Coordinates of C-alpha atoms in Angstrom, one line a residue:
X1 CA 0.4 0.4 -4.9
X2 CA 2.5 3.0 -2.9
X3 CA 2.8 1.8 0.6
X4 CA -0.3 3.4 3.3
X5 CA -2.3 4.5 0.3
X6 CA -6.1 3.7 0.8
X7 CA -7.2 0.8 -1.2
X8 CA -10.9 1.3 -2.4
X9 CA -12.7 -2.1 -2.1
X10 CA -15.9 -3.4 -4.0
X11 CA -18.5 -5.5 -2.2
X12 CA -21.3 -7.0 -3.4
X13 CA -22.3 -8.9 -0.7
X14 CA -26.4 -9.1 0.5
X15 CA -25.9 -10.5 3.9
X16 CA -25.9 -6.4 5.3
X17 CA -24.4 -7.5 8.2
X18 CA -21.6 -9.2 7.5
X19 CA -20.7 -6.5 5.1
X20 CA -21.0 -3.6 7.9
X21 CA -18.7 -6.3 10.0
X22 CA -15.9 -6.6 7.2
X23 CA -16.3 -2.6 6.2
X24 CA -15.2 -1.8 10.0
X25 CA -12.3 -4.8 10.1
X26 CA -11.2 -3.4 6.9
X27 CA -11.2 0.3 7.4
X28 CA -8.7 -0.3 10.6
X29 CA -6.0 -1.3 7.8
X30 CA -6.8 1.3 5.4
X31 CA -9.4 -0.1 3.1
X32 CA -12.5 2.2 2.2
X33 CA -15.4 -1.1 1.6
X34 CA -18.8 0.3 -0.5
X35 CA -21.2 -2.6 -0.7
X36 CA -23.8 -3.6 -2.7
X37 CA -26.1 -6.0 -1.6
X38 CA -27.9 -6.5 -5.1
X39 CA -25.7 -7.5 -8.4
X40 CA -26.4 -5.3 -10.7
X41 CA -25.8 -2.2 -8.7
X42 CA -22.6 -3.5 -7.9
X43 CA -21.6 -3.9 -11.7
X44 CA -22.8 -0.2 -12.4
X45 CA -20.4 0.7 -9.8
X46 CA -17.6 -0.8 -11.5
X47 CA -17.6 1.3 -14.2
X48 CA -18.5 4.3 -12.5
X49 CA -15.7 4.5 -10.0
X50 CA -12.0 3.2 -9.5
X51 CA -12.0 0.0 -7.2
X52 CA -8.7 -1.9 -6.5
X53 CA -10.1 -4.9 -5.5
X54 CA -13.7 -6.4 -5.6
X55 CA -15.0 -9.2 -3.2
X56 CA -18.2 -10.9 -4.5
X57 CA -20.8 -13.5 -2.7
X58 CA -21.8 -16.6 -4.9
X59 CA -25.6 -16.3 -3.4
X60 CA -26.9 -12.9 -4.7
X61 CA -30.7 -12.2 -5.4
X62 CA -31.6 -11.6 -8.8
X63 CA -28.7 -12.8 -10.5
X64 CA -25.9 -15.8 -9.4
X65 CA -22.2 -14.4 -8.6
X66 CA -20.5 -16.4 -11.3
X67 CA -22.8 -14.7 -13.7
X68 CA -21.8 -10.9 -11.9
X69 CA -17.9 -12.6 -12.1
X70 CA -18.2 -13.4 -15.7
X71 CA -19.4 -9.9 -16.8
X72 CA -17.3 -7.8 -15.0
X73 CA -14.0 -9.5 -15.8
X74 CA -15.8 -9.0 -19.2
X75 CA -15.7 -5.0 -18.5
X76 CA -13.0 -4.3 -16.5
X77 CA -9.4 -5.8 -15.2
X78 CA -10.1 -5.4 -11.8
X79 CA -8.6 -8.1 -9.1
X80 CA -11.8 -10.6 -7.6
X81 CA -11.5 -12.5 -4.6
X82 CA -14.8 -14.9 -4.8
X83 CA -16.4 -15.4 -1.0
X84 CA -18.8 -17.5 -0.8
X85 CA -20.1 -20.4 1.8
X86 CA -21.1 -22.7 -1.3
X87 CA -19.4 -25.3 -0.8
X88 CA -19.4 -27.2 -4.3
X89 CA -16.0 -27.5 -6.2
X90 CA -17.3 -27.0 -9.0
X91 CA -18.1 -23.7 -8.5
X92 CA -14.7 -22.7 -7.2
X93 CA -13.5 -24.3 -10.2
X94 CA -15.5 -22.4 -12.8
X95 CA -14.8 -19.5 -11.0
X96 CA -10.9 -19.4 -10.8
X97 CA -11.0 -20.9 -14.1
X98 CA -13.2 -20.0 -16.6
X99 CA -14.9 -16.8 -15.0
X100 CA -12.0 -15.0 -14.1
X101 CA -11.9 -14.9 -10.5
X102 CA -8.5 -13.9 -9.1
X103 CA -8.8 -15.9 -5.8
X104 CA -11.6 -18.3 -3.5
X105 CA -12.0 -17.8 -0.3
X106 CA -14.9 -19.9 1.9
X107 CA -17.2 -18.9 4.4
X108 CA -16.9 -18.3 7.4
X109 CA -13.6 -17.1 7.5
X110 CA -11.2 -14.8 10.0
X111 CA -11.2 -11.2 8.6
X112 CA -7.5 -11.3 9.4
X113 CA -7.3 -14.2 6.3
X114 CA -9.0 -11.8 4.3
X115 CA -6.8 -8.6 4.7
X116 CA -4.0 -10.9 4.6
X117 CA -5.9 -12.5 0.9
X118 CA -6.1 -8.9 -0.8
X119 CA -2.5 -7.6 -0.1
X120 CA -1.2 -10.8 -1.4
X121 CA -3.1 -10.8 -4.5
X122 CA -2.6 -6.9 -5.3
X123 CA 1.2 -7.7 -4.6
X124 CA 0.3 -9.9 -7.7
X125 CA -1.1 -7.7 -9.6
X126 CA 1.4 -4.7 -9.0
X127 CA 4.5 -7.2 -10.4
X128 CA 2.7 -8.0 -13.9
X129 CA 4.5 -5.9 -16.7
X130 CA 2.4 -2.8 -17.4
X131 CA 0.9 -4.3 -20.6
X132 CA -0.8 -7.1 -18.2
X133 CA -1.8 -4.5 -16.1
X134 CA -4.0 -3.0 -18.6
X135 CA -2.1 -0.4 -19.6
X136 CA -0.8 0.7 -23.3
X137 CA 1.1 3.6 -23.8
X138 CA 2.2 5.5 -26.8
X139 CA 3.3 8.6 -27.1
X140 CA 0.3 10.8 -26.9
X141 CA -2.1 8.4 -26.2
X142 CA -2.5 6.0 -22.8
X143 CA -5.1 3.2 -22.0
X144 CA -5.3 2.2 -18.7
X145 CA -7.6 -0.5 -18.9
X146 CA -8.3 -1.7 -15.1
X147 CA -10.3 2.4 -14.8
X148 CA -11.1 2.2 -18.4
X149 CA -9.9 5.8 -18.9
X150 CA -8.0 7.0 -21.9
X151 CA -5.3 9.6 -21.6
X152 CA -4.4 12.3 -24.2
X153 CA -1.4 14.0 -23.3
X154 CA -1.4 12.9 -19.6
X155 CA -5.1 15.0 -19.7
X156 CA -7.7 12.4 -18.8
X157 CA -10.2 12.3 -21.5
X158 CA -14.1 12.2 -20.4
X159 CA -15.7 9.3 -22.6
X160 CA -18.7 7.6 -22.9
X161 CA -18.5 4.1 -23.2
X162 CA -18.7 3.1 -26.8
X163 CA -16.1 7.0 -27.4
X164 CA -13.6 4.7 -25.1
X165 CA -14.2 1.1 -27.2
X166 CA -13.7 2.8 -30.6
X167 CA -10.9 4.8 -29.5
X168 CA -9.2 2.0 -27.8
X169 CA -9.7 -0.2 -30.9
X170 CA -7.9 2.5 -33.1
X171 CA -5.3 2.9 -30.7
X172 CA -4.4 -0.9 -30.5
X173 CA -3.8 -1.0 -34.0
X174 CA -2.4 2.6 -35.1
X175 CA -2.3 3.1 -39.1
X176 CA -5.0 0.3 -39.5
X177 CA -7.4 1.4 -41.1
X178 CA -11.1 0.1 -39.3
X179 CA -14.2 -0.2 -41.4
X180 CA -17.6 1.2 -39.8
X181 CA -18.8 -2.4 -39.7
X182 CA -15.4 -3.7 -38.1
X183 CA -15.7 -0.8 -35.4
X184 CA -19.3 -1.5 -34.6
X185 CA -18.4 -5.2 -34.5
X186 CA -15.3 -4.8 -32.1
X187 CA -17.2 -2.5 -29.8
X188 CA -19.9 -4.0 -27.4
X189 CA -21.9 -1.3 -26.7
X190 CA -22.7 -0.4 -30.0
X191 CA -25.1 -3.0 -32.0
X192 CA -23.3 -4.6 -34.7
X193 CA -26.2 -3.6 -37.4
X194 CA -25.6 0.3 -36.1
X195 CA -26.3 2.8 -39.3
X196 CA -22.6 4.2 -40.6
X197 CA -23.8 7.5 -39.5
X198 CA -24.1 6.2 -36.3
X199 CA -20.3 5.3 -36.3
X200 CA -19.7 8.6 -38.0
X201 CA -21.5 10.6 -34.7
X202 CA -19.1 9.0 -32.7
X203 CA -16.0 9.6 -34.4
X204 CA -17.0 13.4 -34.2
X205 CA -17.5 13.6 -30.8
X206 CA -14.2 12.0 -30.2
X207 CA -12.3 14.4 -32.6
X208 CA -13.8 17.5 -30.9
X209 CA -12.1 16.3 -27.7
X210 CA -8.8 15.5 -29.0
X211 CA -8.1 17.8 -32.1
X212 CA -7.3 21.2 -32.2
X213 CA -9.4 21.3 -35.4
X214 CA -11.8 18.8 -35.7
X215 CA -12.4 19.4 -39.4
X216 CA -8.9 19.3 -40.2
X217 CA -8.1 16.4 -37.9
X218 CA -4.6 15.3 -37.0
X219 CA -5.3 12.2 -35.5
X220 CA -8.5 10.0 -36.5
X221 CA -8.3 10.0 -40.2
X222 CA -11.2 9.2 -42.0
X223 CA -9.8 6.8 -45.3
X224 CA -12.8 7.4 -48.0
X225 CA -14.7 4.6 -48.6
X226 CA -13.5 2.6 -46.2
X227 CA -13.5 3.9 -42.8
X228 CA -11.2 5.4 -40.2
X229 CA -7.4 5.1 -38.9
X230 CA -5.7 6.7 -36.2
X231 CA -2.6 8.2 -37.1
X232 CA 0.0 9.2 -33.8

């Protein structure tokens, strides 16, 4: 993180006016807060826009914050600092360890703490190799996997969701070759029992944004009978 750039902070946090309380604190050292006070708003927005750090309440209407934790560190590698005035172990517990919470912070707390909480852990984040940071590079293609953007030739591609899953699965394994079944298996938004034309949609909407001749491709390969490979 280069040193004064804004940091752009997720909140999902329903009590409105704590959250207007920490947006001000936090804008005075550079951090832009957008709340949500309802959970599943606030996991729409993850994949909708680059956050560096996300700071989720326990006590959410509709749906608990472990649950929220547990599906976005499902969707995204962003860094979560849990606050929450719950007071059980257990629930710090679950969260640092089997949700995927980066950090636990109890209610009520000094804003200061919390400033101090977020540098700390990005400092983390920034001194992982870039592999742990979610990125995978070759040398035309590049995942970075905390935005969940592809690039082709440093040109950011525009992808749905399951365009970005199937492409990332062929570029984690380049040469493999991927049955239809395998890549409607591996890729979450796409039901498993999806038709192989289905599949084959998919794979022509990602060659018309990547090859110069779609029909004549260069780079997903289809391997008859079987399925498809990406060759770099």
């Amino acid at each position: 993180m280069e040193e004064n750039q804004t940091l752009e902070v997720l909140m999902i946090e329903d009590d409105v006016e704590l959250a207007e309380i920490l947006s001000d604190y936090l804008k005075k050292h550079n951090m832009n807060v957008t709340n949500y006070d309802e959970p599943y708003t606030g996991m729409s927005a993850v994949n909708a826009k680059h956050f560096d750090v996300l700071l989720l309440d326990l006590t959410l209407p509709n749906l608990d914050g472990l649950e929220v934790c547990k599906r976005i560190t499902k969707q995204k590698n962003i860094p979560i600092i849990i606050s929450s005035a719950r007071g059980d172990v257990n629930d710090k517990v679950k969260a640092l360890e089997e949700y995927g919470a980066d950090d636990y912070l109890p209610k009520p707390y000094d804003p200061k703490e919390l400033v101090a909480r977020i540098h700390s852990l990005l400092r983390r984040y920034s001194k992982r190799n870039p592999k742990e940071l979610g990125r995978e590079q070759n040398n035309v293609f590049r995942i970075d996997k905390h935005s969940r953007e592809i690039f082709f030739k440093d040109k950011r591609l525009d992808l749905t969701r399951a365009e970005y899953e199937i492409l990332t699965l062929l570029i984690s394994k380049k040469g493999h070759v991927f049955s239809r079944e395998a890549i409607a298996i591996e890729s979450e938004s796409i039901n498993p029992e999806s038709s192989n034309k289905s599949i084959d949609v998919i794979i022509g909407r990602l060659r018309s944004k990547i090859e110069e001749n779609p029909k004549n491709p260069r780079y997903i390969i289809s391997v008859r009978g079987v399925g498809y490979k990406l060759e770099v």
